[in-house]
Tab-separated table of C-alpha atoms in Angstrom:
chain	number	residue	atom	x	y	z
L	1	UNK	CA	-50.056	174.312	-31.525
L	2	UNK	CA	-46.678	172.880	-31.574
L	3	UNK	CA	-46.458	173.367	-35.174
L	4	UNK	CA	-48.011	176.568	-35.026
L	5	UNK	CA	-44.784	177.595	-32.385
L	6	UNK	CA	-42.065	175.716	-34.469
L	7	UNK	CA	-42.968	178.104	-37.802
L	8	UNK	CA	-43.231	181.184	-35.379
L	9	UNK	CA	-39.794	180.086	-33.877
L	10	UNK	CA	-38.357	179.931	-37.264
L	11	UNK	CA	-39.374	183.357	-38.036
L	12	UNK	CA	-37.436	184.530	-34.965
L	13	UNK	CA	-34.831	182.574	-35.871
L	14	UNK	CA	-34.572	184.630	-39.574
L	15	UNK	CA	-35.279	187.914	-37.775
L	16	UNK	CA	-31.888	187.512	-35.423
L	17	UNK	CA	-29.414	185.748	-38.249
L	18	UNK	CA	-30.747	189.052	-40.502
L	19	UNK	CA	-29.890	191.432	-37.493
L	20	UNK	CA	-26.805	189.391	-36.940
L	21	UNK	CA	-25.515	189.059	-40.182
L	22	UNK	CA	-26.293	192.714	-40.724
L	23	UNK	CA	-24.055	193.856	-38.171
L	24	UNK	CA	-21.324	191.671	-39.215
L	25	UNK	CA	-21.886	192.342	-43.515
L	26	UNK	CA	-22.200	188.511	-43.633
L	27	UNK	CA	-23.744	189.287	-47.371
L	28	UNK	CA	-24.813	185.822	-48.256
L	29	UNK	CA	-26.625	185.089	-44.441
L	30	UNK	CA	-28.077	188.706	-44.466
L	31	UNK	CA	-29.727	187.352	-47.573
L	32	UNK	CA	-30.965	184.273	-47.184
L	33	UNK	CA	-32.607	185.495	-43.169
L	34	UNK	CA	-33.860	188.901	-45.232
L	35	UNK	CA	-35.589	186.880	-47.761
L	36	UNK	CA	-36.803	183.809	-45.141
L	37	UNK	CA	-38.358	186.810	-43.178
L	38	UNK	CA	-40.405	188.359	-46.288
L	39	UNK	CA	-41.220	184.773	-47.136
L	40	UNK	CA	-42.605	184.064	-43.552
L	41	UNK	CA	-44.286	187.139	-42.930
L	42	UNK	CA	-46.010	186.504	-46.355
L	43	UNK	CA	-47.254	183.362	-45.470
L	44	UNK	CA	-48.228	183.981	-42.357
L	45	UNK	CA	-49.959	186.451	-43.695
L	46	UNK	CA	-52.005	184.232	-45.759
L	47	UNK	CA	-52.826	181.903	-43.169
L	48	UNK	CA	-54.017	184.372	-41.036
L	49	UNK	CA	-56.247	185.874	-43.787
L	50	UNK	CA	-58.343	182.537	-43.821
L	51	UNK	CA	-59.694	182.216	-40.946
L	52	UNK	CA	-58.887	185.972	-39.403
L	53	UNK	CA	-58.294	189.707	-39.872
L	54	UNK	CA	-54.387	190.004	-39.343
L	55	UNK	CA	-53.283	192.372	-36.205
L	56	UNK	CA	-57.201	192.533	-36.250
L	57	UNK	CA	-56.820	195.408	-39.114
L	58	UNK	CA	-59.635	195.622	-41.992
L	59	UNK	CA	-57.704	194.592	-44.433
L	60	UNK	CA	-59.845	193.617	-47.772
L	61	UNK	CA	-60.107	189.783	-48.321
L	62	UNK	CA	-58.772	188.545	-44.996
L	63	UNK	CA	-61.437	186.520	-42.379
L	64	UNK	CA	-62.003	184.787	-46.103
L	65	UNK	CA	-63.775	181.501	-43.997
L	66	UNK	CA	-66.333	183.139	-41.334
L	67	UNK	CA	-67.278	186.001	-44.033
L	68	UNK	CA	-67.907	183.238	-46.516
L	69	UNK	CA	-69.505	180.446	-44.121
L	70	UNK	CA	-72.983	180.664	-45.938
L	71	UNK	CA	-71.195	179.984	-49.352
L	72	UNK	CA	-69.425	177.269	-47.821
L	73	UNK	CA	-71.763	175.970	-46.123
L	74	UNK	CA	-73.965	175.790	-49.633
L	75	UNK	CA	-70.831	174.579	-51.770
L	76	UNK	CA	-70.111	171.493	-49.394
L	77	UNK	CA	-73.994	170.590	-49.605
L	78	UNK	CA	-74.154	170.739	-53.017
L	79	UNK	CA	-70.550	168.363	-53.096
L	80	UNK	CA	-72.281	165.841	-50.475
L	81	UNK	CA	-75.242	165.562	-52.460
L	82	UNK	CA	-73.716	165.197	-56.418
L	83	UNK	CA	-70.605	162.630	-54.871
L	84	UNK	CA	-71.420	160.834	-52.109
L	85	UNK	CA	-75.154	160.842	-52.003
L	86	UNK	CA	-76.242	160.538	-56.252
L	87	UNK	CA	-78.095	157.055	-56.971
L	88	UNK	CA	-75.073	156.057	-59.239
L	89	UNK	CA	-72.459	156.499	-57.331
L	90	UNK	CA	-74.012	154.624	-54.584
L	91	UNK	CA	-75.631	151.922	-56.601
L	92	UNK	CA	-72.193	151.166	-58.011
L	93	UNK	CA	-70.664	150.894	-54.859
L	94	UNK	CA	-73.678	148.636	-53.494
L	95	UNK	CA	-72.968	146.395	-56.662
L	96	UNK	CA	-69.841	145.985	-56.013
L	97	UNK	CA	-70.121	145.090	-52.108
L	98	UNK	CA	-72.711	142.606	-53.272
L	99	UNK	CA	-75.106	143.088	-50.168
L	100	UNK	CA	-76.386	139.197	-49.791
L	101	UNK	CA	-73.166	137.757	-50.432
L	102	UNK	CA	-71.572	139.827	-47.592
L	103	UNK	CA	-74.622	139.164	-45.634
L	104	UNK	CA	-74.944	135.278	-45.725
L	105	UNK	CA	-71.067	135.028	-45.351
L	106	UNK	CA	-71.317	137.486	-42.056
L	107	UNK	CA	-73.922	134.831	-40.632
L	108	UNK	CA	-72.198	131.784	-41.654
L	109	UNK	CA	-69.596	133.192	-39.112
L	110	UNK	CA	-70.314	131.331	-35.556
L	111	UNK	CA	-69.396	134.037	-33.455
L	112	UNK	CA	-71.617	136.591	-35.887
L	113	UNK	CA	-74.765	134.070	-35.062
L	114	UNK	CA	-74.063	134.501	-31.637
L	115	UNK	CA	-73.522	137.847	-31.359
L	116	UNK	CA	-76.925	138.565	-32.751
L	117	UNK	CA	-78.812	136.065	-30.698
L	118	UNK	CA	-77.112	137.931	-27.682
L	119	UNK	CA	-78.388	140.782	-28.724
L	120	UNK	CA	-82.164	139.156	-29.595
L	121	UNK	CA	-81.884	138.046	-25.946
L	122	UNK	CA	-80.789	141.209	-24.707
L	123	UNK	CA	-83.395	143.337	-26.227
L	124	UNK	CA	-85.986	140.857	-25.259
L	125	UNK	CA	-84.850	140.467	-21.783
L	126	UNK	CA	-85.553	144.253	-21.642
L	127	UNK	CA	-89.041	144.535	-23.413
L	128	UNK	CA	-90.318	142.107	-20.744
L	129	UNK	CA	-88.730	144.043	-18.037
L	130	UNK	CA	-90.356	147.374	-19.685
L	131	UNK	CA	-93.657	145.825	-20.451
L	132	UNK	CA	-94.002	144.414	-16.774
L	133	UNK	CA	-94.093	148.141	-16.176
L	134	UNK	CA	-97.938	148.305	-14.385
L	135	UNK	CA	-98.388	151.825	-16.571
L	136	UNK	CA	-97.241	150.610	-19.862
L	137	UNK	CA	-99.688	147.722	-18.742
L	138	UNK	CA	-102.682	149.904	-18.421
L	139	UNK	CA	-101.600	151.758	-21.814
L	140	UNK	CA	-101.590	148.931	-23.762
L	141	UNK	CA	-104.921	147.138	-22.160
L	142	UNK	CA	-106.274	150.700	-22.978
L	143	UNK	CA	-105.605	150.734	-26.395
L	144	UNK	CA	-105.768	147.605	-27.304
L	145	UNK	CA	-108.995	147.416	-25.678
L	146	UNK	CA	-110.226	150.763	-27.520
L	147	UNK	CA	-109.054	149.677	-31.243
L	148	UNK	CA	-110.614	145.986	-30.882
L	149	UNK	CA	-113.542	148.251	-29.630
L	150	UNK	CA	-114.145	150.328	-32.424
L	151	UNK	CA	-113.336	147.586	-34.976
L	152	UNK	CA	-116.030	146.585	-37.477
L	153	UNK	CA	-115.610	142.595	-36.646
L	154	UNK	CA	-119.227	142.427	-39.142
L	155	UNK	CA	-117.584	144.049	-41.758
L	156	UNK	CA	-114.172	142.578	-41.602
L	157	UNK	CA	-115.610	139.255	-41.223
L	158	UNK	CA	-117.153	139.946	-44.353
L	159	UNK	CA	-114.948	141.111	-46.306
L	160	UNK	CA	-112.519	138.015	-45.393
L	161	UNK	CA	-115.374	135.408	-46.620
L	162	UNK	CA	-115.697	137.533	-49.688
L	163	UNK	CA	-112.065	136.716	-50.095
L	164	UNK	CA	-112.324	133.668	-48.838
L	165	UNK	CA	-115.318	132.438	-51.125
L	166	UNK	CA	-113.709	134.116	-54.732
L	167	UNK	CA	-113.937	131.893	-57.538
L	168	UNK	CA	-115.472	128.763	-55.134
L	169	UNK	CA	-112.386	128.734	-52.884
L	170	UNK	CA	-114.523	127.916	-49.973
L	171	UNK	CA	-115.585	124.340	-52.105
L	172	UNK	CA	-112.127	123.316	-51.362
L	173	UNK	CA	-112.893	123.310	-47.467
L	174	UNK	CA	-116.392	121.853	-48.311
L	175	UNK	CA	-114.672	119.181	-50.056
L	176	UNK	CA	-112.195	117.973	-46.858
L	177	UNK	CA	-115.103	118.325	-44.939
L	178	UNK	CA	-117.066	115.847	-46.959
L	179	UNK	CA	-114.046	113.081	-47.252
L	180	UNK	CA	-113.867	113.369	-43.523
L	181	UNK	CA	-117.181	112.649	-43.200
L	182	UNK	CA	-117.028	110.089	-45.476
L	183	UNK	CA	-114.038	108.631	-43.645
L	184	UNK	CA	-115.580	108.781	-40.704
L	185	UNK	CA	-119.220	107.172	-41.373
L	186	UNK	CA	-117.379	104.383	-43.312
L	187	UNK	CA	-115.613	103.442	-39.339
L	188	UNK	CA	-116.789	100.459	-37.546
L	189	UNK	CA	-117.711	102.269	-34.231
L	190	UNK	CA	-119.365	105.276	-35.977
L	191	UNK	CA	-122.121	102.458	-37.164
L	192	UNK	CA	-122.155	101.455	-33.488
L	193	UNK	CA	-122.635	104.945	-32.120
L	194	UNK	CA	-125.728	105.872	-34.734
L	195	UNK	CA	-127.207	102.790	-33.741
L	196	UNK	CA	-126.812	103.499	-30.553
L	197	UNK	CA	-128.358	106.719	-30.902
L	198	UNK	CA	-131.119	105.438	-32.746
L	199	UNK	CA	-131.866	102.974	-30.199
L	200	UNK	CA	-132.281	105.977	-27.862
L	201	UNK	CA	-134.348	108.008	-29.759
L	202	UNK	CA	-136.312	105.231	-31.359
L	203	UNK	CA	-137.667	103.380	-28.019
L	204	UNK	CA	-140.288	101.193	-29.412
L	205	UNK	CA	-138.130	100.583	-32.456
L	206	UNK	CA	-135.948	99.445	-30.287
L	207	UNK	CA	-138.701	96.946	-28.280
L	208	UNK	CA	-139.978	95.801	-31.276
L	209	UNK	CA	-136.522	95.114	-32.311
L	210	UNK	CA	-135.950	93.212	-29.410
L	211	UNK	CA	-139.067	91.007	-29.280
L	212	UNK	CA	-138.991	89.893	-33.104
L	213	UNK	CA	-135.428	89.388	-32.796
L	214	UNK	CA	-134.802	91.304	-35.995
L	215	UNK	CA	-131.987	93.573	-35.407
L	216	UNK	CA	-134.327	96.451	-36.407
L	217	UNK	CA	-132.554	99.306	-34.397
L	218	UNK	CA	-129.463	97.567	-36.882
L	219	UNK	CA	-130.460	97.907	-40.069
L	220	UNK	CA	-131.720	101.251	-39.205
L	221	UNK	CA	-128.481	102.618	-38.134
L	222	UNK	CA	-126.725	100.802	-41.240
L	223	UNK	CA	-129.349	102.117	-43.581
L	224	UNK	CA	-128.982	105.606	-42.675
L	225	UNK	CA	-125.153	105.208	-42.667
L	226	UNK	CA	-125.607	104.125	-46.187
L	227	UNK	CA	-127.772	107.026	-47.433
L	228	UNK	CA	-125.488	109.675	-45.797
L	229	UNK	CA	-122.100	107.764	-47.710
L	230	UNK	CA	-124.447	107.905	-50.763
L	231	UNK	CA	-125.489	111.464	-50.484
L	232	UNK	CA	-121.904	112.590	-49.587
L	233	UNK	CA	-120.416	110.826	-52.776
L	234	UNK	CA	-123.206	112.622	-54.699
L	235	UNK	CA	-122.536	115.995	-53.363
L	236	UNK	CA	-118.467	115.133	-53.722
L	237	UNK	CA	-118.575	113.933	-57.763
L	238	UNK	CA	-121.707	116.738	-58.767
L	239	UNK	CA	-119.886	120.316	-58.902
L	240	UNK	CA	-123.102	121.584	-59.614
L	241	UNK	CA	-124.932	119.415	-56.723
L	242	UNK	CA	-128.521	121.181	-55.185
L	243	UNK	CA	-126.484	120.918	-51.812
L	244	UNK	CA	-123.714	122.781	-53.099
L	245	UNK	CA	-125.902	125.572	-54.418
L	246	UNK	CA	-127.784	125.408	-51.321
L	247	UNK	CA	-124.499	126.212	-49.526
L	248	UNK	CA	-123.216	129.060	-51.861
L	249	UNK	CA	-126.410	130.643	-51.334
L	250	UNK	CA	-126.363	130.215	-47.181
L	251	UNK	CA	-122.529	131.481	-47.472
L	252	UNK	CA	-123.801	134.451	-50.021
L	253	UNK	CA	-126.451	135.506	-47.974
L	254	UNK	CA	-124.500	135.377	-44.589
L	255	UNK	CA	-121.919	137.441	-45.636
L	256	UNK	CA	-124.977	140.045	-47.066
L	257	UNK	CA	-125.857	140.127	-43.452
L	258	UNK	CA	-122.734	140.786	-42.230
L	259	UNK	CA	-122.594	143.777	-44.389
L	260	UNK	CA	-126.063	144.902	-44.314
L	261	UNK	CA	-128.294	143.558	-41.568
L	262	UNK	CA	-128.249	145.656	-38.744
L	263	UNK	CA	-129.326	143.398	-36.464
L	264	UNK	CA	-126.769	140.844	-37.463
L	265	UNK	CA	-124.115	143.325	-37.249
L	266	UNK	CA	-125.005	144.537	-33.974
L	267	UNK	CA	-125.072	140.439	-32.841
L	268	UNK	CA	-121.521	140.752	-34.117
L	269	UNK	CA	-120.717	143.722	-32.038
L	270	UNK	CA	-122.348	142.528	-28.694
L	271	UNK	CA	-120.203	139.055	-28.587
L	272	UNK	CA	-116.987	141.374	-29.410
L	273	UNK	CA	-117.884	143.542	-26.604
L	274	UNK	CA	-118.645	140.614	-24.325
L	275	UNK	CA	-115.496	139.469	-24.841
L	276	UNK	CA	-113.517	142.527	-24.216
L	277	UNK	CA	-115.638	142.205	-20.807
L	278	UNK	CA	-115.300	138.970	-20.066
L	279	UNK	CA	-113.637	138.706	-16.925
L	280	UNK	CA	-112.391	134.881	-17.858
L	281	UNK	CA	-111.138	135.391	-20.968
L	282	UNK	CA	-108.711	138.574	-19.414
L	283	UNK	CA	-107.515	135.925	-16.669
L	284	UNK	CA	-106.922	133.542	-19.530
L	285	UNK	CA	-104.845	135.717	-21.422
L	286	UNK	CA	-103.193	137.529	-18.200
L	287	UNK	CA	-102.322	133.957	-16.702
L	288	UNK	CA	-100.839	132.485	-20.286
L	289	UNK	CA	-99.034	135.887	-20.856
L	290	UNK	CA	-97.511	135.620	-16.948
L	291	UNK	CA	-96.888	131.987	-17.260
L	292	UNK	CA	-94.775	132.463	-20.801
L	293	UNK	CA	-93.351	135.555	-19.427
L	294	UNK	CA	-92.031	133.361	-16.228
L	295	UNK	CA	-90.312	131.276	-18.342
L	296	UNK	CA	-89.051	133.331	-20.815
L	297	UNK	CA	-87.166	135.614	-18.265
L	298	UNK	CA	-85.966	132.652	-16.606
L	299	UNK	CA	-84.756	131.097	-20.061
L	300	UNK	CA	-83.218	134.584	-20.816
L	301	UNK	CA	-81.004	134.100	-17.921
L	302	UNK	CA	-79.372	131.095	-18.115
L	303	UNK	CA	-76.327	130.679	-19.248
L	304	UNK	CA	-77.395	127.918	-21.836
L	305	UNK	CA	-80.060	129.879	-22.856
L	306	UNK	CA	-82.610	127.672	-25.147
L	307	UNK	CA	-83.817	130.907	-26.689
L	308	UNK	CA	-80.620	132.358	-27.399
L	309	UNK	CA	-79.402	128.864	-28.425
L	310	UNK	CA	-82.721	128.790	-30.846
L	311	UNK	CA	-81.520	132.422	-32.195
L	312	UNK	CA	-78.375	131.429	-33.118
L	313	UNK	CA	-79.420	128.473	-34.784
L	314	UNK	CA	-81.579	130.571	-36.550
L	315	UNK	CA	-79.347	132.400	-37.957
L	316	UNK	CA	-76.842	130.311	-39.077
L	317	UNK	CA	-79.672	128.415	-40.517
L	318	UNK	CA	-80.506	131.510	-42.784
L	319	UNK	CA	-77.276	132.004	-43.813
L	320	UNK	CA	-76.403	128.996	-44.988
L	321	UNK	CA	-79.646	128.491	-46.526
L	322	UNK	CA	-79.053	132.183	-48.462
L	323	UNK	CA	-75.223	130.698	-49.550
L	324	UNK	CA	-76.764	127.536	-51.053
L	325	UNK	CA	-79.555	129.621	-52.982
L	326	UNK	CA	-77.838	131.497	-55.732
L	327	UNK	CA	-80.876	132.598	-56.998
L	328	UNK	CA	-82.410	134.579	-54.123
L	329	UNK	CA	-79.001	136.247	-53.312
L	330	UNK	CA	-79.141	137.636	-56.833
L	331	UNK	CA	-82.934	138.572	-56.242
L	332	UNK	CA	-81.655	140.763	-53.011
L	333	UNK	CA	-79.469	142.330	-54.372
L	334	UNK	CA	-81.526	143.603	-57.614
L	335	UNK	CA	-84.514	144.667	-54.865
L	336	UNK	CA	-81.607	146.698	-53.032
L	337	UNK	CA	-80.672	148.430	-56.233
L	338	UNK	CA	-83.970	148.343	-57.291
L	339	UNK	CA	-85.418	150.606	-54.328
L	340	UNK	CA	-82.136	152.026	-53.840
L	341	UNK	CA	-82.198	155.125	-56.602
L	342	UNK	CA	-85.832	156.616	-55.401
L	343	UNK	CA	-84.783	156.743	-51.730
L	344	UNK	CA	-81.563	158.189	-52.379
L	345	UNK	CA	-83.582	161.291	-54.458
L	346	UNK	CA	-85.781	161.857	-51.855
L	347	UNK	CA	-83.648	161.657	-48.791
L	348	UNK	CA	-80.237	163.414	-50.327
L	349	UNK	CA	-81.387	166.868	-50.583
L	350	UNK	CA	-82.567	166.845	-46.856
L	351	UNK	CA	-78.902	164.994	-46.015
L	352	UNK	CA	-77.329	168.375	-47.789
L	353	UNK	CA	-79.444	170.892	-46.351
L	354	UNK	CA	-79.032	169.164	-42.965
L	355	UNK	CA	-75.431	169.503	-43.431
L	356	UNK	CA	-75.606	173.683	-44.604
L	357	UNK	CA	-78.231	174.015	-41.750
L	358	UNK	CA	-75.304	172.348	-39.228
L	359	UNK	CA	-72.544	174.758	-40.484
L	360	UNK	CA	-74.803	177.506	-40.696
L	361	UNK	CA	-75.275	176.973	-37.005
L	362	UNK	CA	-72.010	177.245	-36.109
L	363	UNK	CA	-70.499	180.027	-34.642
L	364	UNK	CA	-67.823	181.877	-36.570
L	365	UNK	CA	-65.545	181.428	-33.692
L	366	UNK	CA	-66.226	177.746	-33.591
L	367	UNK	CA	-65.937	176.754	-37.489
L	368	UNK	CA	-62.635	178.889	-37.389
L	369	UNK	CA	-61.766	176.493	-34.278
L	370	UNK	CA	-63.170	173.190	-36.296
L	371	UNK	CA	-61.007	173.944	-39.231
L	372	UNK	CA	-57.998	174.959	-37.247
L	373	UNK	CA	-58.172	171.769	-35.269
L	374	UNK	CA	-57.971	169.896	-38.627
L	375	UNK	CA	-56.029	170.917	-41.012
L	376	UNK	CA	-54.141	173.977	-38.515
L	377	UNK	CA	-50.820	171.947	-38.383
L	378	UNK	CA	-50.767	171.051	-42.142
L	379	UNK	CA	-51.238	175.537	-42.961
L	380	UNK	CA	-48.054	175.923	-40.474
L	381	UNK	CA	-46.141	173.873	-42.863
L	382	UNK	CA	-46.769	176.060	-45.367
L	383	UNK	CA	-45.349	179.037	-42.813
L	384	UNK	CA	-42.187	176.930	-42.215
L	385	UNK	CA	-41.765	176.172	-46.411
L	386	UNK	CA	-42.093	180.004	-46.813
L	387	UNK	CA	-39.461	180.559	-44.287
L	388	UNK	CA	-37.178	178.043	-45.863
L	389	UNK	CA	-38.304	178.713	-49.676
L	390	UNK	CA	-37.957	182.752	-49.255
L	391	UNK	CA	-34.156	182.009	-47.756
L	392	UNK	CA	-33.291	179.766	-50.319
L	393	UNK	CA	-34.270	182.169	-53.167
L	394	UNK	CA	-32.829	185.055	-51.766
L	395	UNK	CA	-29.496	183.491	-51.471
L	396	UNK	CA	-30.012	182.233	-55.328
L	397	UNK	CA	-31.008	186.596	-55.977
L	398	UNK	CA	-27.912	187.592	-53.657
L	399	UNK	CA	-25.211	184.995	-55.615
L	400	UNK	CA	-26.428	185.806	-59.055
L	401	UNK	CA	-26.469	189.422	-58.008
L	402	UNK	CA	-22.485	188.837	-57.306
L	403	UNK	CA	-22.282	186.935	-60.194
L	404	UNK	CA	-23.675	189.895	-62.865
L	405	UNK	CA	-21.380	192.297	-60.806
């Protein structure tokens, strides 16, 4: 606005040396204000006719921004999209900021670290507060409760064994369970427990054993420790062991059940609804999910917080682990660029039209206003150069006028 005066004051100024010099024949000053008036009266003029009708009069071409806000609107789209927003453009850019790099540097930072676990802490401190909400409680107990309800446990289970048991993975488990058995039978006070046990089971064994004095409840436990570590290191050499093939085909035909038997899947379905109603197993989980909650907010608290602490770490860990690994910041940044080029085509046209939709939206009076506001006191400058311009070469007309005369 102060611009917008100083140009208008200038144009007074011209108006009242013209009428002055007129009056006095000052010939040289009566030219220079005559042509600084045309001059400013022309510019103004062509100010004006951007963003209104001058004196409000229908003049042809004038208003040239409101009547052509559509166009403008399009044409500024069209410019975000093909230089700001095209894959190249931005992929070059993101090549050259080198995205890890900047990244593991930024964490390396101390105060960075720390600024992140505060605001880990923060935003945990308030998901416990929200989820300690009794409604958002009952949502999630409803929901929860609902999708575990309608889950095919029978199926999935299934399908994870199939996965599980591809290509004889599920030997590999079979295996450890076989050297810990092994390990185990081989102990001194695993003997002593199967004897024991066969003592119990056996009593007259055990009588007789007593009253020859032959150890017979002994032997017996020994023997059958022997046979098992026999068997075991069969079935643990023998790929192709009867046991083995025995246990593929209990494994193979479980998991047939699970798919197929209804009775088996309906077993499956009555211990997952049990559960769901099981009113120990929801004070189990409400007590441990109360008790870590406790001490959670408590932790969050304190001023030496061991969670924030353990988020810091964290994340100074991670960044110095990304600085000392070449390799994977080179692999980040080629999946950035990599993903980069399809998201930008998708997204880019719905950036533009976002932006034509916004201007479109606009008021006349308001983009007028908007455009004003911005780049208003750079257009009075061109007011003010008319002013002083138009003078100038009107006093160059007037002295090479006197000089041809």
């Amino acid at each position: 606005m102060r611009m917008k005066w100083f140009a208008t004051g200038l144009l007074i100024l011209a108006a009242v040396g013209y009428f002055i010099s007129e009056k006095y024949r000052l010939y040289y000053l009566s030219a220079f204000t005559e042509a600084a008036m045309v001059g400013a009266l022309a510019d103004w003029f062509a100010v004006v006719a951007l963003f209104r009708r001058p004196l409000n009069l229908p003049i042809p071409h004038t208003a040239i921004i409101p009547r052509n806000k559509d166009r403008i609107a399009r044409g500024l789209s069209e410019f975000i999209q093909h230089n700001f927003l095209s894959a190249g453009a931005l992929m070059q850019r993101i090549a050259e900021f080198q995205p890890a790099h900047t990244l593991c540097r930024w964490l390396l930072q101390p105060a960075n670290a720390d600024t992140v676990a505060t605001y880990a802490s923060r935003f945990l401190a308030y998901a416990l507060a929200a989820i300690d909400d009794e409604r958002v409680q009952r949502f999630l107990q409803r929901t929860v409760s609902a999708g575990i309800g309608k889950l095919d446990l029978a199926a999935a289970s299934a399908q994870l064994l199939d996965l599980l048991t591809e290509n004889k993975r599920h030997h590999a488990l079979l295996d450890a369970a076989l050297n810990g058995l092994d390990d185990l039978l081989a102990k001194e006070e695993t003997r002593g427990f199967i004897a024991g046990e066969v003592a119990k089971s056996a009593p007259l064994l055990k009588k007789i054993s007593d009253l020859l004095q032959l150890n017979l409840d002994e032997r017996a436990a020994l023997k059958i420790v022997e046979l098992s570590i026999a068997k075991i290191s069969e079935v643990r050499r023998d790929g192709d062991h009867e046991l083995r093939r025995k246990f593929d085909q209990y494994v193979a035909g479980f998991i047939q059940r699970l798919k197929h038997d209804p009775d088996t899947k309906a077993a499956v379905a009555r211990i997952r609804d049990e559960l769901l109603q099981s009113p120990a197993l929801a004070g189990y989980v409400a007590g441990f999910w109360q008790q870590f909650r406790d001490w959670l907010g408590k932790d969050l608290q304190e001023k030496n917080s061991v969670t924030r602490g353990r988020i810091a770490s964290l994340v100074r860990a991670f960044g110095e682990q990304l600085e000392a690994d070449r390799e994977i910041r080179q692999w980040i940044d080629e999946q950035i660029l990599r993903a980069l080029p399809p998201l930008v085509e998708e997204h880019r046209a719905k950036i533009g039209r976002f932006v034509e939709d916004q201007i479109n939206g606009w008021q006349e009076k308001k983009l007028v206003e908007e455009l004003e506001r911005h780049i208003g006191p750079d257009l009075q400058y061109i007011r003010i150069n008319g002013t002083l311009v138009g003078g100038l070469a009107g006093l160059v007309i007037a002295a090479l006028t006197q000089l041809a005369t």
